[in-house]
XYZ file of C-alpha atoms in Angstrom:
622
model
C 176.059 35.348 15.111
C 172.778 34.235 15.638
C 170.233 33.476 12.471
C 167.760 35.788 11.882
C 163.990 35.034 11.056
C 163.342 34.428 6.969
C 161.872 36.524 4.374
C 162.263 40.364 3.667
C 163.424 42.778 6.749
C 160.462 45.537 7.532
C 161.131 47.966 10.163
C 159.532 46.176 12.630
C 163.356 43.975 12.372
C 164.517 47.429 13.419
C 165.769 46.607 17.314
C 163.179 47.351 19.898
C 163.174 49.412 23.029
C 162.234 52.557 24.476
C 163.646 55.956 26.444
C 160.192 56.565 28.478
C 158.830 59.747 28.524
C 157.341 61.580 31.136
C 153.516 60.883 31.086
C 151.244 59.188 29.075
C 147.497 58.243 28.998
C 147.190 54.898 29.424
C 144.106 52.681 28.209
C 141.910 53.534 30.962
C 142.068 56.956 30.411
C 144.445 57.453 34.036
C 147.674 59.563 33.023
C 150.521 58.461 34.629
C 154.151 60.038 35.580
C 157.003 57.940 34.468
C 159.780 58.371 36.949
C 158.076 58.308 39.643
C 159.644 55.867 42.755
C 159.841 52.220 42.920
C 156.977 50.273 44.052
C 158.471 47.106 46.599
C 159.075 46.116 49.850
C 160.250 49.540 50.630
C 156.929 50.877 50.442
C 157.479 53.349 47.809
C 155.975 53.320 44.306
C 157.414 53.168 40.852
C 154.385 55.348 39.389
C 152.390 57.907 41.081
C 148.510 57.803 40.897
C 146.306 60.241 39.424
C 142.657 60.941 39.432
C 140.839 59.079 36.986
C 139.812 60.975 34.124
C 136.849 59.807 31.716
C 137.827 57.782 28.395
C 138.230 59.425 25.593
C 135.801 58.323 22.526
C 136.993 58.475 19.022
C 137.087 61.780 17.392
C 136.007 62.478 13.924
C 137.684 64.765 11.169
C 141.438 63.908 11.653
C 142.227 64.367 7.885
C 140.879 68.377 8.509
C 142.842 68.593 11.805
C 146.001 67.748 9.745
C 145.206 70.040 6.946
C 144.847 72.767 9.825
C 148.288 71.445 11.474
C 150.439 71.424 8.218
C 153.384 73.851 8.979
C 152.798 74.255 12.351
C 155.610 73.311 14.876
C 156.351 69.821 14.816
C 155.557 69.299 18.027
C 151.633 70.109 17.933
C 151.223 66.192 16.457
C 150.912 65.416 19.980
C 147.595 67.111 20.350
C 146.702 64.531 18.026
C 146.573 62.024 20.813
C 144.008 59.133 20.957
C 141.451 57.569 18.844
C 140.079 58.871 15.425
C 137.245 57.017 13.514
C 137.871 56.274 9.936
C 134.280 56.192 8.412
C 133.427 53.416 5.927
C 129.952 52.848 5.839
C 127.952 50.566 8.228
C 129.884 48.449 9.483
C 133.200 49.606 8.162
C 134.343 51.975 10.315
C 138.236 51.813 11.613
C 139.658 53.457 14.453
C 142.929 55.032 13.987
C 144.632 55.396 17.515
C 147.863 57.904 18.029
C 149.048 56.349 21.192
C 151.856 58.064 21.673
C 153.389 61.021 19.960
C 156.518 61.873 18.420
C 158.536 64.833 19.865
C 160.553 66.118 16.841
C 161.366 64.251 13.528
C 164.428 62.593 14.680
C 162.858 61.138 17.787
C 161.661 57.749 18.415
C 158.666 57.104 15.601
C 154.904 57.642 16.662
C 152.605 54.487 18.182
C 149.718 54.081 16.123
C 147.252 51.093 16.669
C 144.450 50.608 14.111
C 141.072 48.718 15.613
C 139.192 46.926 13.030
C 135.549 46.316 14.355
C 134.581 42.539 14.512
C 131.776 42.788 12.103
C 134.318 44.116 9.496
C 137.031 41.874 9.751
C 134.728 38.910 9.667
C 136.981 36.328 11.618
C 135.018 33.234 11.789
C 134.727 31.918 15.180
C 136.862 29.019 15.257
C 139.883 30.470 13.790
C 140.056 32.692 17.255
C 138.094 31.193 20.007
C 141.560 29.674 21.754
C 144.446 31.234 22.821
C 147.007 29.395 20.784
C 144.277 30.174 17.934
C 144.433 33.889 18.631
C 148.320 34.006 18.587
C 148.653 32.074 15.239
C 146.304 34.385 13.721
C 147.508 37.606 14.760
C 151.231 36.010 13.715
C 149.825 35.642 10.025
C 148.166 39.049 10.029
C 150.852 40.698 11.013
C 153.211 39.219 8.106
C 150.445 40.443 5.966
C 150.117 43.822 7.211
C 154.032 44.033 6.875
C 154.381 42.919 3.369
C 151.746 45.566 2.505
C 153.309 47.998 4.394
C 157.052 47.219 2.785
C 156.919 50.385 0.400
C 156.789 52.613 2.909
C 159.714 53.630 4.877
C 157.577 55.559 7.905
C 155.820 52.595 8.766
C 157.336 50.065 11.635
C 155.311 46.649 11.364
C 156.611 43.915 13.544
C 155.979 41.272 10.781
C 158.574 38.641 12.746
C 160.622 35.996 11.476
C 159.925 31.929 11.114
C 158.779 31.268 14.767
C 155.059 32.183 15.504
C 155.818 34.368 19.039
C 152.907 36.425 20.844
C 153.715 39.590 19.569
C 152.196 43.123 21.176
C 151.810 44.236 17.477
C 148.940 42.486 16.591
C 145.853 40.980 18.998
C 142.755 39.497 18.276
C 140.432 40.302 20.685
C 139.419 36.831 22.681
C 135.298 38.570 23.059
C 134.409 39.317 19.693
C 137.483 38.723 16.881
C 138.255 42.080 16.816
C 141.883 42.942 15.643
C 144.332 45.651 17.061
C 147.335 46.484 14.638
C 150.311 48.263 16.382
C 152.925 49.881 14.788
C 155.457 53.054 14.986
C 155.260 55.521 12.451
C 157.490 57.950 11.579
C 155.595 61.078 11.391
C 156.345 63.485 8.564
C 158.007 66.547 8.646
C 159.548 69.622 6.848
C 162.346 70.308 8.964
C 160.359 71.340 12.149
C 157.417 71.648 10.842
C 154.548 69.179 10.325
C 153.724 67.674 7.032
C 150.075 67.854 7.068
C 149.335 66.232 3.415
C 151.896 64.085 4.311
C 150.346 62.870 7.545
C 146.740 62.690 6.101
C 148.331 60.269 3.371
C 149.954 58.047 6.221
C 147.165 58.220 8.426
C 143.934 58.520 6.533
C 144.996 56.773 3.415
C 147.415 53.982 3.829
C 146.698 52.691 7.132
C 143.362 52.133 6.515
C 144.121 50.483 3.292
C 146.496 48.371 5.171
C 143.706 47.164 6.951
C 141.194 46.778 4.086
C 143.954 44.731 2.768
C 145.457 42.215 5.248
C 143.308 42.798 8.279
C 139.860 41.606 7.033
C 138.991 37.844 6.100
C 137.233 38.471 3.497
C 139.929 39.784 1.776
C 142.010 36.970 2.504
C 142.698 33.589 0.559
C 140.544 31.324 3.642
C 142.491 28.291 2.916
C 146.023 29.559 3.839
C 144.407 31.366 6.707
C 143.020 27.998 8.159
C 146.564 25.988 7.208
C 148.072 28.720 9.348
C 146.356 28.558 12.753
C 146.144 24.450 12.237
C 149.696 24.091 11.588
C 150.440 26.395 14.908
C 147.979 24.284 16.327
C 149.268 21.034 15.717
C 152.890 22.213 16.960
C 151.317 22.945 20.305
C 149.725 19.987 20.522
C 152.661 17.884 19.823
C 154.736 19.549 22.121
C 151.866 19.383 25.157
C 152.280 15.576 24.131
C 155.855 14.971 24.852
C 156.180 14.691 28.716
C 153.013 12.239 29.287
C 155.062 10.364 26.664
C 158.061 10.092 28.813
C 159.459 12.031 25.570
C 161.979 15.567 25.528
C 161.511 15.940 22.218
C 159.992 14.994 18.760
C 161.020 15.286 15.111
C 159.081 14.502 12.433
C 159.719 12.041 9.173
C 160.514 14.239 6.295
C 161.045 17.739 8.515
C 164.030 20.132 6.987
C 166.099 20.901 9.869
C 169.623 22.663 8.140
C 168.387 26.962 7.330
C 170.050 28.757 4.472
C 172.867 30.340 6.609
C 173.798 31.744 9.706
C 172.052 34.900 9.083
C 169.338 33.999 7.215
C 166.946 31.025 9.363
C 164.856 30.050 6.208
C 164.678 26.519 5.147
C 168.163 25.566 3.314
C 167.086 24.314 -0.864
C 168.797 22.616 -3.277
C 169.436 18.838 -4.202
C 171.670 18.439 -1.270
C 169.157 19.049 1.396
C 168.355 15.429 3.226
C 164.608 15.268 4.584
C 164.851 13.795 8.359
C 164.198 10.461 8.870
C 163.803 8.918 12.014
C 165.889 5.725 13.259
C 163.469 2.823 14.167
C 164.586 2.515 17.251
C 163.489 5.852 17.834
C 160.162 6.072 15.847
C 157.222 7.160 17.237
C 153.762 8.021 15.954
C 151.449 10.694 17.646
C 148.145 11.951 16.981
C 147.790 15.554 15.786
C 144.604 17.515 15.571
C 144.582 18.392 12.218
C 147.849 16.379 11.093
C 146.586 12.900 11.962
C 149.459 10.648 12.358
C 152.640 11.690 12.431
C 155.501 10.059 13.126
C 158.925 10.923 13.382
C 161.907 10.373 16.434
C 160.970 10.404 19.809
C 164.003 11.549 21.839
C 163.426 9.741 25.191
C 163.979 11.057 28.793
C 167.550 10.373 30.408
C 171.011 10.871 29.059
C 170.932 11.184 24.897
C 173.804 11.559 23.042
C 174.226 12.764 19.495
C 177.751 11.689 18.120
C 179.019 11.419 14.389
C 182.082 13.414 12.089
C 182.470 16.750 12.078
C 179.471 18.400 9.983
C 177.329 15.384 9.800
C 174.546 17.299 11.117
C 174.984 16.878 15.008
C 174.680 20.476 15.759
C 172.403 20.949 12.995
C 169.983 18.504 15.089
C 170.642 20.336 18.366
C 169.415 23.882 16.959
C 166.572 22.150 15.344
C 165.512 21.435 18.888
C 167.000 24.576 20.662
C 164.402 26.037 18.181
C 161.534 23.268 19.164
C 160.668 25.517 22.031
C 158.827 27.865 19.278
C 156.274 27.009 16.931
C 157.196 27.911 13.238
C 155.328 28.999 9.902
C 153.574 26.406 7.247
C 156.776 25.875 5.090
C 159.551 26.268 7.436
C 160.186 22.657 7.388
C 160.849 22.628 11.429
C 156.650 22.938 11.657
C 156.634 19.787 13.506
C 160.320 19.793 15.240
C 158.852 20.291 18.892
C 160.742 20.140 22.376
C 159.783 19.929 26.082
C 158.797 23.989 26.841
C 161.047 23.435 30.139
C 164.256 22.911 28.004
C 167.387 25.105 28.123
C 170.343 25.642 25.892
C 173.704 25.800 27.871
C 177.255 27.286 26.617
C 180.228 28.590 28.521
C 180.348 32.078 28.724
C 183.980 33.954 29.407
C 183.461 37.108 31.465
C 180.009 36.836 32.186
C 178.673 37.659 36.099
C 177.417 35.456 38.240
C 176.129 36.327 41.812
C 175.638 34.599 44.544
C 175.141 30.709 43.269
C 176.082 27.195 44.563
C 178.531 25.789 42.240
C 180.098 23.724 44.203
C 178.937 20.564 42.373
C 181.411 20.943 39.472
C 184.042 23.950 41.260
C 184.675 21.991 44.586
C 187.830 24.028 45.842
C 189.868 27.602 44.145
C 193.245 28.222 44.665
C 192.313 31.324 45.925
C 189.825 29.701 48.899
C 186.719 31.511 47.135
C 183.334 29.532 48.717
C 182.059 27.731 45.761
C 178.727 27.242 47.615
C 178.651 30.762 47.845
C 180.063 31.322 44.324
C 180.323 35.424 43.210
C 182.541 36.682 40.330
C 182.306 39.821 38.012
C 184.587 38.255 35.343
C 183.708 33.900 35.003
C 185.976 31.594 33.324
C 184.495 29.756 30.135
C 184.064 26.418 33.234
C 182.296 28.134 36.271
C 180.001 30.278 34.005
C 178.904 27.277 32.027
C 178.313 25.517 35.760
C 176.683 28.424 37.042
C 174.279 28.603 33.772
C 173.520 25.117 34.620
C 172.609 25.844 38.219
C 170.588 28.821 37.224
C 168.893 26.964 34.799
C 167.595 24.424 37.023
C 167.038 26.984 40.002
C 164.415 28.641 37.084
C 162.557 25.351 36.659
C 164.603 23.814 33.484
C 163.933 20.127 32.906
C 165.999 19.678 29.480
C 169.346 20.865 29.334
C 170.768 21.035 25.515
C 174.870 21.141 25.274
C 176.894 21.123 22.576
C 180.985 20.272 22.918
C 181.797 22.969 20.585
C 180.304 25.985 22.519
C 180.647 23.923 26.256
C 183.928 24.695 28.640
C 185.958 21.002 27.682
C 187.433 21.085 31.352
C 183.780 21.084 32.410
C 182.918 18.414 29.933
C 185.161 15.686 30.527
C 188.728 14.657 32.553
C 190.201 11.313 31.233
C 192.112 8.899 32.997
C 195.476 10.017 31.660
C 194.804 13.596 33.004
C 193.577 12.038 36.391
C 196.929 10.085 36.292
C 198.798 13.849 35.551
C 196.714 15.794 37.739
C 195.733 14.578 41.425
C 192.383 15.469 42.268
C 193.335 17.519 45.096
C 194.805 20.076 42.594
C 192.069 20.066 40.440
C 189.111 21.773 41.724
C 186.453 21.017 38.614
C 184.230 18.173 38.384
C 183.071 16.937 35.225
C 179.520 16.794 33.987
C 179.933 13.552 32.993
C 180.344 12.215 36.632
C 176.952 14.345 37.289
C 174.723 13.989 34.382
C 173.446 10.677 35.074
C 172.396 12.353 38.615
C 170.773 15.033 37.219
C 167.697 12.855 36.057
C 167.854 10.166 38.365
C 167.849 12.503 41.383
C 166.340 15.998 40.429
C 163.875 14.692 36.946
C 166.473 17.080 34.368
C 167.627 15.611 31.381
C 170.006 16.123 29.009
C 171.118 15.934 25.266
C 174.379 16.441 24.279
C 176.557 16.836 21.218
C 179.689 14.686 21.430
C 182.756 14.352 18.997
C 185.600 13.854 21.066
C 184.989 12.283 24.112
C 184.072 8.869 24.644
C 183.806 8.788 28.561
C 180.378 10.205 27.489
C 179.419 6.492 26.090
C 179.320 5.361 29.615
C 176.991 7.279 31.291
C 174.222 7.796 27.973
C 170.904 5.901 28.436
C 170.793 6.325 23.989
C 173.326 7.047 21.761
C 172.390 8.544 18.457
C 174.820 8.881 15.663
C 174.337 11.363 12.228
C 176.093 10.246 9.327
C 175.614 12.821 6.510
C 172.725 14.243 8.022
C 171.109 10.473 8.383
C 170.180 9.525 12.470
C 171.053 6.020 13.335
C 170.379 4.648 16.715
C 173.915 2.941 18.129
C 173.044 2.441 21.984
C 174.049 -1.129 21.190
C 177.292 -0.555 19.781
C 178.133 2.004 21.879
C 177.743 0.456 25.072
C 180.049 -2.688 23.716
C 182.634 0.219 23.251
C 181.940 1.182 26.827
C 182.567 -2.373 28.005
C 185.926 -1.652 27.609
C 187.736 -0.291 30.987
C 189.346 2.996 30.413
C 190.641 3.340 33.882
C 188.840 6.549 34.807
C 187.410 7.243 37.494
C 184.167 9.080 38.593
C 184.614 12.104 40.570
C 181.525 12.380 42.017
C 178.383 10.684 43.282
C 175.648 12.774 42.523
C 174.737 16.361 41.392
C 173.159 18.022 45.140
C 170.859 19.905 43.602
C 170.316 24.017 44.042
C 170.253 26.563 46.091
C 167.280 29.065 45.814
C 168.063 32.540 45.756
C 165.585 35.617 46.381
C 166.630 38.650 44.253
C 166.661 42.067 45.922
C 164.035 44.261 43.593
C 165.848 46.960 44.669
C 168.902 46.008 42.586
C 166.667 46.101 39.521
C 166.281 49.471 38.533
C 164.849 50.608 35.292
C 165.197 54.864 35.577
C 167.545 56.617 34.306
C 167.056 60.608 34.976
C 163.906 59.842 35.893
C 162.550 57.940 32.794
C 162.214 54.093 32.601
C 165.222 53.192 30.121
C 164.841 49.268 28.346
C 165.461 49.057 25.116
C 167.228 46.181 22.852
C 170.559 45.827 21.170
C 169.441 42.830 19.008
C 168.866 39.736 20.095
C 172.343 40.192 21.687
C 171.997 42.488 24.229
C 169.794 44.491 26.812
C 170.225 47.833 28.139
C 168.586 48.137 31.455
C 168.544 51.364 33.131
C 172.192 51.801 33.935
C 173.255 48.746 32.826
C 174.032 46.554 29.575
C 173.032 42.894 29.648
C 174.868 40.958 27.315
C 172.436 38.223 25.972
C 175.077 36.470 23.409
C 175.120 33.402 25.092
C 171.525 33.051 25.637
C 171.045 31.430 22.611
C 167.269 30.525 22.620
C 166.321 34.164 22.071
C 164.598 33.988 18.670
C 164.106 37.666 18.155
C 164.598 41.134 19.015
C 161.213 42.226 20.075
C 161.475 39.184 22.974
C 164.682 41.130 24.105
C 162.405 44.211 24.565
C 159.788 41.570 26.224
C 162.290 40.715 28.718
C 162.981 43.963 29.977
C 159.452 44.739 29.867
C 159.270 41.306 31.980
C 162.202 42.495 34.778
C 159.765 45.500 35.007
C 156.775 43.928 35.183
C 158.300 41.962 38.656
C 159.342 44.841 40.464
C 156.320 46.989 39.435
C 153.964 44.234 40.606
C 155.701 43.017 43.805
C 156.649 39.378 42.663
C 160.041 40.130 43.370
C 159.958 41.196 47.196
C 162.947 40.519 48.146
C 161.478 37.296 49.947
C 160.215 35.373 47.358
C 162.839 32.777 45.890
C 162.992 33.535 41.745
C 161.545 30.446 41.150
C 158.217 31.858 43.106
C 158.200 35.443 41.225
C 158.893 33.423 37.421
C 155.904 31.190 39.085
C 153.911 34.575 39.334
C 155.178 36.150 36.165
C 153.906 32.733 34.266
C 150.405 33.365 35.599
C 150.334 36.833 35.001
C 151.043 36.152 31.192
C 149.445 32.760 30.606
C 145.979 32.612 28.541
C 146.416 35.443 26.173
C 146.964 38.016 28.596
C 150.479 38.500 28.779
C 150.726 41.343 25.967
C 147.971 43.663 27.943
C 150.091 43.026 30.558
C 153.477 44.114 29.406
C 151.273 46.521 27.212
C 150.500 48.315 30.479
C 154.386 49.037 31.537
C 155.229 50.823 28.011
C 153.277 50.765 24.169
C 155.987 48.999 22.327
C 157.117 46.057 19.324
C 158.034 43.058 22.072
C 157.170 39.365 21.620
C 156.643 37.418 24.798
C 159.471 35.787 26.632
C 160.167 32.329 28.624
C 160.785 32.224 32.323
C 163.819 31.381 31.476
C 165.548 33.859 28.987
C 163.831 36.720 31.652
C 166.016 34.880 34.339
C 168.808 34.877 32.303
C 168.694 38.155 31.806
C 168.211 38.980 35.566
C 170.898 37.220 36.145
C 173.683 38.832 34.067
C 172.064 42.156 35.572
C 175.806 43.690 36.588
C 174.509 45.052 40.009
C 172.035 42.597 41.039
C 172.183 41.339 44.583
C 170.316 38.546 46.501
C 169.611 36.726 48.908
C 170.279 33.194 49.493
C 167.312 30.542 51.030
């Protein structure tokens, strides 16, 4: 089971998804038809067009048209749709927003975004003239807005756990400070019938209050605003730092890497929690914006390996940078844990599909004469899914590959001499990562960090060796390679690692509709469903939330509906696309326009991971 973000569960922690409707109004004012054909290199289209129709300005008076709607059928909310000014005096007015309606009270809640005017919520400049400035202050809104919103049950606020993720639920406009607060509501009801007084409460009363509350600086305490958007800042900047440092990774002296439990990803207590402290071998210092100098372990480029007893920390280490990818809230102890943005967590993966991809580096022959260059199952042993993930990973631009022995295929890992003696090579088609690993940064810039118990053959091939001794790091390159100096009598299996083969999806393959609606909505952070099809996401491990499982649906969308997948393009050139699309603040408007909902943004590489345990998909091969 994967951990899930800290503090108390809102229903924003309430999976994500949606079951399209028909039509909507979008921002611009243009209705559009959901259903409609796919756009791609078929020439049709996904949505049909529509005349343009004027934008609608806010409306006053919507506390009288819900005194006028109480009792009637439930479904007349929907004439409710668009914006509705809250008045305030100068300079106070809010604009309550019913983006989409709710068709009965058992349906999917109501979208409601709240606009709060720049000159009311009083943002200074600087805490939102960047990007990464924007996100961390929307990310500490939006916790805000949830804890205020905890009492009551109809409200949906994507608060979000310890990572601080680009969420659609909150946005600070990049002109002016402005804020947007999305959220579902559950609209009230008396059977079928609407709950005027009920709605006026919600709508008029508490959402504005919300927004008096936890959307407006001036009600805020300033100083834990500012420690907010500097600590995400200083997380960024560290991890920008690591590659022209030759560096993967970097944690910092004193950082709390073990969480409370399995479920819950806040920062373990108690007397037996051991601050990190970096091996000085290892140490580096950096210079942080607001931070100053930090310094803490500097996990080179190459071949690391972690080693130590069993639950010594090793793994403990590993999902502290698994998790590096992310920045994390003041507190959280990891704030300064960062890793390369280009790394990738690797496990086998029993049954999973794989389509279409060269394996043949570690599956070099099959009894039953399958092409391993050419390598297609629907059911993958725990060794050729792992190799495929590998392959896939580096296809989608990967450039750290995290592995740990306890959730990696051991026949993929490692063959020692006395099996090599048993077993000729001839009958054994795998080839170990070991023989490849070395390969894989020397020849094609990827390196790796793995987690090592039980197999010393590993010792050979490391560029550093790091050992944890009750959760202590010690640097034992030294030692390790006078162990090494002993012969074993293995040999190496292979030369090199070939690289991969590029493979151009077929967009066609990637359909959303179900009975005419768009269908993508979340199963956790475990799973996807996809149109007709469920993507399990269990072994895609760097998935740090819900809401980016709805993102990466939104994402697969987003490529067909857009033309980055063609059907020619390689999926390294559409992710390529997809990255530009959503880079510099603009990814949530642009996921925004495929569907209204709670997502966070994804990676490039969780979307591809995604795509490619679509059951279904098909591609071709450069």
């Amino acid at each position: 089971m994967r951990r899930s973000g800290g503090g108390r569960p809102t229903g924003g922690d309430r999976p994500g998804g949606y079951h399209g409707g028909p039509r909507r109004e979008d921002r611009g004012g243009r209705r559009e038809e959901r259903g409609g054909h796919r756009s791609g290199p078929r020439g049709t289209h996904r949505d049909r067009d529509h005349a343009p129709t004027p934008p609608r300005g806010p409306r006053s008076g919507l506390d009288r048209e819900l005194d006028q709607l109480d009792g009637a059928p439930y479904g007349r909310y929907k004439s409710l749709t668009g914006p509705w000014e809250m008045p305030g005096g100068p300079g106070r007015s809010l604009v309550v927003e019913l983006v989409r309606g709710q068709a009965d009270p058992f349906a999917p809640p109501a979208r409601v975004a709240v606009r709060v005017p720049p000159e009311h919520a009083g943002f200074p400049r600087e805490l939102w003239e960047t990007p990464v400035r924007r996100r961390a202050l929307a990310a500490h809104l939006l916790r805000l807005a949830a804890r205020e919103a905890r009492h009551e049950r109809a409200l949906q606020v994507d608060g979000g756990g310890q990572e601080v993720l680009e969420r659609s639920a909150c946005q600070i406009s990049a002109e002016d400070g402005g804020v947007v607060l999305r959220l579902g509501v559950a609209l009230p009801g008396n059977g079928r019938r609407i709950d005027g007084r009920g709605a006026r409460r919600l709508l008029c009363g508490v959402l504005p209050d919300i927004a008096e509350r936890a959307l407006r600086y001036a009600a805020l305490d300033p100083e834990r605003v500012r420690r907010f958007v500097e600590t995400v800042e200083d997380s960024t900047a560290l991890r920008a730092a690591l590659p022209e440092r030759g560096l993967v990774a970097f944690v910092a002296d004193g950082a709390v890497l073990p969480r409370r439990s399995g479920v819950d990803d806040r920062p373990a207590e108690g007397a037996g929690v051991v601050p990190f402290a970096s091996p000085e071998e290892l140490r580096v210092t950096v210079e942080l914006p607001h931070a100053g100098r930090v310094t803490g372990m500097g996990v080179p480029e190459g071949v690391s390996l972690v080693v130590g007893g069993g639950f010594h920390g090793k793994s403990t280490l590993l999902r502290a940078l698994e998790t590096g990818i992310w920045d994390h809230l003041p507190g959280d102890g990891r704030e300064l844990v960062a890793a390369r943005a280009e790394t990738v967590k690797l496990r086998a993966e029993d049954g999973r599909r794989v389509e279409r991809v060269d394996v043949h580096a570690f599956v070099d022959h099959l009894p039953d004469g399958s092409d391993t260059t050419d390598f297609s199952t629907e059911n993958a042993s725990g060794s050729t899914s792992q190799a495929a993930s590998l392959c896939e990973a580096v296809e989608a631009g990967a450039r750290v590959l995290l592995i740990d022995e306890d959730t990696a295929a051991t026949n993929l890992m490692i063959r020692d001499a006395r099996m090599q003696a048993l077993v000729a090579k001839d009958r054994e088609p795998l080839t170990p990562l070991v023989d490849t690993v070395r390969s894989l940064h020397r020849d094609h810039g990827v390196s790796t960090v793995l987690v090592m118990g039980g197999s010393g053959d590993y010792l050979e091939v490391a560029d550093r060796v790091l050992m944890m001794d009750a959760y202590q790091p010690s640097d034992v390159t030294g030692r390790a390679r006078e162990v090494a100096s002993v012969p074993t009598g293995r040999r190496a299996e292979a030369e090199a690692f070939p690289g991969v083969v590029h493979r151009s999806p077929d967009p066609a393959t990637l359909d959303a509709t179900v009975k005419g609606r768009a269908r993508i909505r979340a199963r956790g952070e475990d799973g996807l469903s996809f149109g007709d099809h469920e993507v399990d996401l269990r072994a895609v491990e760097q998935l740090a939330d819900p809401r980016q499982v709805t993102g990466v649906g939104l994402a697969l969308e987003l490529l067909v509906r857009h033309g980055h997948l063609d059907g020619r393009r390689t999926l390294a050139e559409a992710l390529d696309l997809l990255d530009a699309e959503l880079a510099g603040g603009r990814g949530v408007d642009a996921l925004l326009a495929v569907r209204d909902e709670d997502f966070a943004l994804p990676r490039r590489f969780e979307t591809a991971a995604a795509l490619n345990r679509l059951r279904g998909l098909r591609v071709r091969r450069s």
